[in-house]
Amino acid sequence: MALQLWETCKEAILAYTGMSPATFCTVLALLLAVYYLVTGLFASPVPPPRPRSSEEQMQPLPPPVQLGEITEEELKVYDGADPKKPLLMAIKGQIYDVSQSRMFYGPGGPYALFAGKDASRALAKMSFEDKDLTGDTSGLGPYELEALQDWEYKFMSKYVKVGTVKRTIPVTDGASTAESGEGDAPKPTGDGPSTTAAKDSPSAKATEDGPSTVKHDETPASGESKEE
């Protein structure tokens, strides 16, 4: 079978090219050599991929650093922009180190806008709008609060808690003015009302007029005694 195929190929080469099979194979080999020579001269060589060192492949993450209580402004510096700092994120006021999931929460990740913030409201609503990147959960429905609870359980089980977000309560000017006004209001003394009442009472007026009345009555009496 193989010999018949070879005889058929030889007859075909001779019929279509007019060359013997040996000559045809030699010409074909020369053409292939010229092709590889030309492509090797004009084509830019492709550099081989640089193998990653074992240190880069096995670089361990630094241990989480406990920050304690920090403000929201201080939390913003841990958004992953500085690779030397840990990647932090807060949920319901609790701060977690999410450095091990930098591919998700780091720069370029699908949840990068949540890093360095308390994104409780955004997680509950699964929203990526800037107005929802806050820890305020007021007005959320039961399903949204349940979703937020699931996120919190996930963070508690997977990441290390490193601190809490310090909440500041603003004091309005009206409240402070009212408090200062109440503090400066004059307080009545204990003897004031009783003294005023005593002066305005009829008995007090009678007492004040008493000596003059008695003195006026005693003068005629002494005169009558002299006449007698």
PDB file of C-alpha atoms in Angstrom, residues 21-192:
ATOM      1  CA  PRO A  21      11.246  13.370  -7.066  1.00  0.00           C
ATOM      2  CA  ALA A  22      14.811  13.892  -5.770  1.00  0.00           C
ATOM      3  CA  THR A  23      15.108  17.235  -7.572  1.00  0.00           C
ATOM      4  CA  PHE A  24      11.682  18.332  -6.316  1.00  0.00           C
ATOM      5  CA  CYS A  25      12.573  17.558  -2.678  1.00  0.00           C
ATOM      6  CA  THR A  26      15.884  19.426  -3.014  1.00  0.00           C
ATOM      7  CA  VAL A  27      14.174  22.548  -4.396  1.00  0.00           C
ATOM      8  CA  LEU A  28      11.538  22.417  -1.654  1.00  0.00           C
ATOM      9  CA  ALA A  29      14.201  22.199   1.069  1.00  0.00           C
ATOM     10  CA  LEU A  30      16.067  25.180  -0.412  1.00  0.00           C
ATOM     11  CA  LEU A  31      12.901  27.270  -0.453  1.00  0.00           C
ATOM     12  CA  LEU A  32      12.207  26.514   3.201  1.00  0.00           C
ATOM     13  CA  ALA A  33      15.767  27.421   4.164  1.00  0.00           C
ATOM     14  CA  VAL A  34      15.536  30.765   2.338  1.00  0.00           C
ATOM     15  CA  TYR A  35      12.201  31.502   4.042  1.00  0.00           C
ATOM     16  CA  TYR A  36      13.554  30.935   7.546  1.00  0.00           C
ATOM     17  CA  LEU A  37      16.677  32.946   6.718  1.00  0.00           C
ATOM     18  CA  VAL A  38      14.685  35.978   5.535  1.00  0.00           C
ATOM     19  CA  THR A  39      12.262  35.917   8.459  1.00  0.00           C
ATOM     20  CA  GLY A  40      15.160  35.613  10.886  1.00  0.00           C
ATOM     21  CA  LEU A  41      16.908  38.696   9.436  1.00  0.00           C
ATOM     22  CA  PHE A  42      13.932  41.066   9.310  1.00  0.00           C
ATOM     23  CA  ALA A  43      11.681  39.870  12.098  1.00  0.00           C
ATOM     24  CA  SER A  44      12.251  41.364  15.579  1.00  0.00           C
ATOM     25  CA  PRO A  45      13.206  38.739  18.091  1.00  0.00           C
ATOM     26  CA  VAL A  46      10.673  38.116  20.858  1.00  0.00           C
ATOM     27  CA  PRO A  47      12.319  38.345  24.272  1.00  0.00           C
ATOM     28  CA  PRO A  48      11.634  35.357  26.444  1.00  0.00           C
ATOM     29  CA  PRO A  49       9.454  35.971  29.511  1.00  0.00           C
ATOM     30  CA  ARG A  50      11.439  36.860  32.575  1.00  0.00           C
ATOM     31  CA  PRO A  51      11.016  34.197  35.188  1.00  0.00           C
ATOM     32  CA  ARG A  52       9.732  35.524  38.484  1.00  0.00           C
ATOM     33  CA  SER A  53      12.018  35.068  41.397  1.00  0.00           C
ATOM     34  CA  SER A  54      10.975  32.896  44.253  1.00  0.00           C
ATOM     35  CA  GLU A  55      10.939  35.935  46.559  1.00  0.00           C
ATOM     36  CA  GLU A  56       8.342  37.670  44.394  1.00  0.00           C
ATOM     37  CA  GLN A  57       6.223  34.540  44.196  1.00  0.00           C
ATOM     38  CA  MET A  58       6.321  33.785  47.914  1.00  0.00           C
ATOM     39  CA  GLN A  59       6.354  37.327  49.308  1.00  0.00           C
ATOM     40  CA  PRO A  60       4.335  37.120  52.543  1.00  0.00           C
ATOM     41  CA  LEU A  61       1.893  39.801  53.630  1.00  0.00           C
ATOM     42  CA  PRO A  62       2.879  41.896  56.655  1.00  0.00           C
ATOM     43  CA  PRO A  63       0.910  41.140  59.814  1.00  0.00           C
ATOM     44  CA  PRO A  64      -2.125  43.389  60.444  1.00  0.00           C
ATOM     45  CA  VAL A  65      -1.419  46.483  62.535  1.00  0.00           C
ATOM     46  CA  GLN A  66      -3.958  47.499  65.170  1.00  0.00           C
ATOM     47  CA  LEU A  67      -4.901  51.168  64.687  1.00  0.00           C
ATOM     48  CA  GLY A  68      -7.470  51.602  67.437  1.00  0.00           C
ATOM     49  CA  GLU A  69      -9.984  54.402  66.931  1.00  0.00           C
ATOM     50  CA  ILE A  70      -9.350  56.667  63.918  1.00  0.00           C
ATOM     51  CA  THR A  71     -11.393  59.225  62.002  1.00  0.00           C
ATOM     52  CA  GLU A  72     -12.795  58.803  58.508  1.00  0.00           C
ATOM     53  CA  GLU A  73     -10.180  61.230  57.166  1.00  0.00           C
ATOM     54  CA  GLU A  74      -7.373  59.112  58.626  1.00  0.00           C
ATOM     55  CA  LEU A  75      -8.947  55.990  57.125  1.00  0.00           C
ATOM     56  CA  LYS A  76      -8.748  57.436  53.588  1.00  0.00           C
ATOM     57  CA  VAL A  77      -4.941  57.071  53.461  1.00  0.00           C
ATOM     58  CA  TYR A  78      -5.342  53.259  53.523  1.00  0.00           C
ATOM     59  CA  ASP A  79      -7.109  53.034  50.144  1.00  0.00           C
ATOM     60  CA  GLY A  80      -4.287  51.066  48.488  1.00  0.00           C
ATOM     61  CA  ALA A  81      -2.630  53.993  46.712  1.00  0.00           C
ATOM     62  CA  ASP A  82       0.486  53.453  48.836  1.00  0.00           C
ATOM     63  CA  PRO A  83       1.576  49.800  48.473  1.00  0.00           C
ATOM     64  CA  LYS A  84       3.612  50.070  51.684  1.00  0.00           C
ATOM     65  CA  LYS A  85       0.465  50.693  53.759  1.00  0.00           C
ATOM     66  CA  PRO A  86      -2.191  48.086  54.520  1.00  0.00           C
ATOM     67  CA  LEU A  87      -5.431  48.070  52.572  1.00  0.00           C
ATOM     68  CA  LEU A  88      -8.287  48.823  54.949  1.00  0.00           C
ATOM     69  CA  MET A  89     -12.057  48.985  54.678  1.00  0.00           C
ATOM     70  CA  ALA A  90     -14.789  49.576  57.250  1.00  0.00           C
ATOM     71  CA  ILE A  91     -18.276  48.181  57.637  1.00  0.00           C
ATOM     72  CA  LYS A  92     -20.676  49.346  60.349  1.00  0.00           C
ATOM     73  CA  GLY A  93     -17.873  51.324  61.975  1.00  0.00           C
ATOM     74  CA  GLN A  94     -15.529  48.328  62.246  1.00  0.00           C
ATOM     75  CA  ILE A  95     -12.238  48.523  60.289  1.00  0.00           C
ATOM     76  CA  TYR A  96     -10.844  45.371  58.634  1.00  0.00           C
ATOM     77  CA  ASP A  97      -7.532  44.669  56.921  1.00  0.00           C
ATOM     78  CA  VAL A  98      -8.401  43.438  53.393  1.00  0.00           C
ATOM     79  CA  SER A  99      -4.808  43.395  52.082  1.00  0.00           C
ATOM     80  CA  GLN A 100      -5.093  39.710  51.187  1.00  0.00           C
ATOM     81  CA  SER A 101      -7.878  40.596  48.701  1.00  0.00           C
ATOM     82  CA  ARG A 102      -5.997  43.423  47.002  1.00  0.00           C
ATOM     83  CA  MET A 103      -7.112  42.093  43.606  1.00  0.00           C
ATOM     84  CA  PHE A 104     -10.693  42.991  44.566  1.00  0.00           C
ATOM     85  CA  TYR A 105     -10.326  46.075  46.795  1.00  0.00           C
ATOM     86  CA  GLY A 106      -6.988  47.424  45.565  1.00  0.00           C
ATOM     87  CA  PRO A 107      -6.461  49.944  42.737  1.00  0.00           C
ATOM     88  CA  GLY A 108      -8.005  48.595  39.539  1.00  0.00           C
ATOM     89  CA  GLY A 109     -10.167  46.060  41.375  1.00  0.00           C
ATOM     90  CA  PRO A 110     -13.951  45.818  41.029  1.00  0.00           C
ATOM     91  CA  TYR A 111     -14.493  47.093  44.596  1.00  0.00           C
ATOM     92  CA  ALA A 112     -11.621  49.578  44.717  1.00  0.00           C
ATOM     93  CA  LEU A 113     -13.917  52.518  45.489  1.00  0.00           C
ATOM     94  CA  PHE A 114     -14.875  50.888  48.823  1.00  0.00           C
ATOM     95  CA  ALA A 115     -11.272  50.872  50.116  1.00  0.00           C
ATOM     96  CA  GLY A 116     -10.336  53.475  52.702  1.00  0.00           C
ATOM     97  CA  LYS A 117     -13.990  54.170  53.529  1.00  0.00           C
ATOM     98  CA  ASP A 118     -16.884  52.955  55.610  1.00  0.00           C
ATOM     99  CA  ALA A 119     -19.038  51.661  52.754  1.00  0.00           C
ATOM    100  CA  SER A 120     -21.835  50.158  54.827  1.00  0.00           C
ATOM    101  CA  ARG A 121     -24.636  51.855  52.895  1.00  0.00           C
ATOM    102  CA  ALA A 122     -23.116  51.016  49.500  1.00  0.00           C
ATOM    103  CA  LEU A 123     -22.698  47.349  50.453  1.00  0.00           C
ATOM    104  CA  ALA A 124     -26.252  47.112  51.742  1.00  0.00           C
ATOM    105  CA  LYS A 125     -27.654  48.598  48.517  1.00  0.00           C
ATOM    106  CA  MET A 126     -24.938  47.112  46.247  1.00  0.00           C
ATOM    107  CA  SER A 127     -24.467  50.617  44.928  1.00  0.00           C
ATOM    108  CA  PHE A 128     -21.351  52.138  43.360  1.00  0.00           C
ATOM    109  CA  GLU A 129     -22.512  55.764  43.621  1.00  0.00           C
ATOM    110  CA  ASP A 130     -20.441  58.260  45.584  1.00  0.00           C
ATOM    111  CA  LYS A 131     -23.437  59.373  47.669  1.00  0.00           C
ATOM    112  CA  ASP A 132     -23.756  55.854  49.118  1.00  0.00           C
ATOM    113  CA  LEU A 133     -20.094  55.578  50.185  1.00  0.00           C
ATOM    114  CA  THR A 134     -20.912  56.320  53.795  1.00  0.00           C
ATOM    115  CA  GLY A 135     -21.443  54.519  57.066  1.00  0.00           C
ATOM    116  CA  ASP A 136     -24.932  56.032  57.512  1.00  0.00           C
ATOM    117  CA  THR A 137     -27.463  53.183  57.421  1.00  0.00           C
ATOM    118  CA  SER A 138     -30.556  55.213  58.254  1.00  0.00           C
ATOM    119  CA  GLY A 139     -33.554  54.645  55.998  1.00  0.00           C
ATOM    120  CA  LEU A 140     -32.483  51.201  54.777  1.00  0.00           C
ATOM    121  CA  GLY A 141     -35.106  48.524  54.283  1.00  0.00           C
ATOM    122  CA  PRO A 142     -35.151  45.094  55.941  1.00  0.00           C
ATOM    123  CA  TYR A 143     -33.683  43.319  52.891  1.00  0.00           C
ATOM    124  CA  GLU A 144     -30.853  45.861  52.653  1.00  0.00           C
ATOM    125  CA  LEU A 145     -30.079  45.515  56.353  1.00  0.00           C
ATOM    126  CA  GLU A 146     -30.032  41.737  55.956  1.00  0.00           C
ATOM    127  CA  ALA A 147     -27.604  42.034  53.045  1.00  0.00           C
ATOM    128  CA  LEU A 148     -25.403  44.307  55.141  1.00  0.00           C
ATOM    129  CA  GLN A 149     -25.453  41.765  57.956  1.00  0.00           C
ATOM    130  CA  ASP A 150     -24.264  39.070  55.533  1.00  0.00           C
ATOM    131  CA  TRP A 151     -21.380  41.315  54.446  1.00  0.00           C
ATOM    132  CA  GLU A 152     -20.438  41.885  58.085  1.00  0.00           C
ATOM    133  CA  TYR A 153     -20.387  38.130  58.820  1.00  0.00           C
ATOM    134  CA  LYS A 154     -18.186  37.601  55.773  1.00  0.00           C
ATOM    135  CA  PHE A 155     -15.713  40.263  56.883  1.00  0.00           C
ATOM    136  CA  MET A 156     -15.649  38.973  60.451  1.00  0.00           C
ATOM    137  CA  SER A 157     -14.869  35.427  59.304  1.00  0.00           C
ATOM    138  CA  LYS A 158     -12.306  36.281  56.615  1.00  0.00           C
ATOM    139  CA  TYR A 159     -10.443  39.448  57.667  1.00  0.00           C
ATOM    140  CA  VAL A 160      -8.771  40.765  60.808  1.00  0.00           C
ATOM    141  CA  LYS A 161     -10.362  43.671  62.636  1.00  0.00           C
ATOM    142  CA  VAL A 162      -7.779  46.415  63.223  1.00  0.00           C
ATOM    143  CA  GLY A 163      -9.803  49.318  64.628  1.00  0.00           C
ATOM    144  CA  THR A 164     -13.000  51.342  64.684  1.00  0.00           C
ATOM    145  CA  VAL A 165     -14.172  54.536  63.011  1.00  0.00           C
ATOM    146  CA  LYS A 166     -14.480  57.507  65.332  1.00  0.00           C
ATOM    147  CA  ARG A 167     -17.863  59.180  64.982  1.00  0.00           C
ATOM    148  CA  THR A 168     -18.106  62.928  65.580  1.00  0.00           C
ATOM    149  CA  ILE A 169     -21.410  64.475  66.716  1.00  0.00           C
ATOM    150  CA  PRO A 170     -21.737  68.064  65.412  1.00  0.00           C
ATOM    151  CA  VAL A 171     -23.008  70.709  67.864  1.00  0.00           C
ATOM    152  CA  THR A 172     -25.221  73.404  66.322  1.00  0.00           C
ATOM    153  CA  ASP A 173     -24.922  77.076  67.227  1.00  0.00           C
ATOM    154  CA  GLY A 174     -28.561  77.263  68.323  1.00  0.00           C
ATOM    155  CA  ALA A 175     -28.135  74.578  70.925  1.00  0.00           C
ATOM    156  CA  SER A 176     -24.975  76.126  72.313  1.00  0.00           C
ATOM    157  CA  THR A 177     -26.649  79.566  72.456  1.00  0.00           C
ATOM    158  CA  ALA A 178     -29.626  78.138  74.305  1.00  0.00           C
ATOM    159  CA  GLU A 179     -27.369  76.380  76.785  1.00  0.00           C
ATOM    160  CA  SER A 180     -25.358  79.528  77.394  1.00  0.00           C
ATOM    161  CA  GLY A 181     -28.563  81.536  77.810  1.00  0.00           C
ATOM    162  CA  GLU A 182     -29.882  79.127  80.403  1.00  0.00           C
ATOM    163  CA  GLY A 183     -26.591  79.225  82.234  1.00  0.00           C
ATOM    164  CA  ASP A 184     -26.505  83.050  82.408  1.00  0.00           C
ATOM    165  CA  ALA A 185     -30.143  83.491  83.458  1.00  0.00           C
ATOM    166  CA  PRO A 186     -30.429  85.172  86.918  1.00  0.00           C
ATOM    167  CA  LYS A 187     -31.663  82.911  89.647  1.00  0.00           C
ATOM    168  CA  PRO A 188     -34.009  84.374  92.281  1.00  0.00           C
ATOM    169  CA  THR A 189     -32.641  84.430  95.784  1.00  0.00           C
ATOM    170  CA  GLY A 190     -34.298  82.595  98.573  1.00  0.00           C
ATOM    171  CA  ASP A 191     -35.108  85.751 100.591  1.00  0.00           C
ATOM    172  CA  GLY A 192     -36.312  87.826  97.665  1.00  0.00           C
TER     173      GLY A 192
END
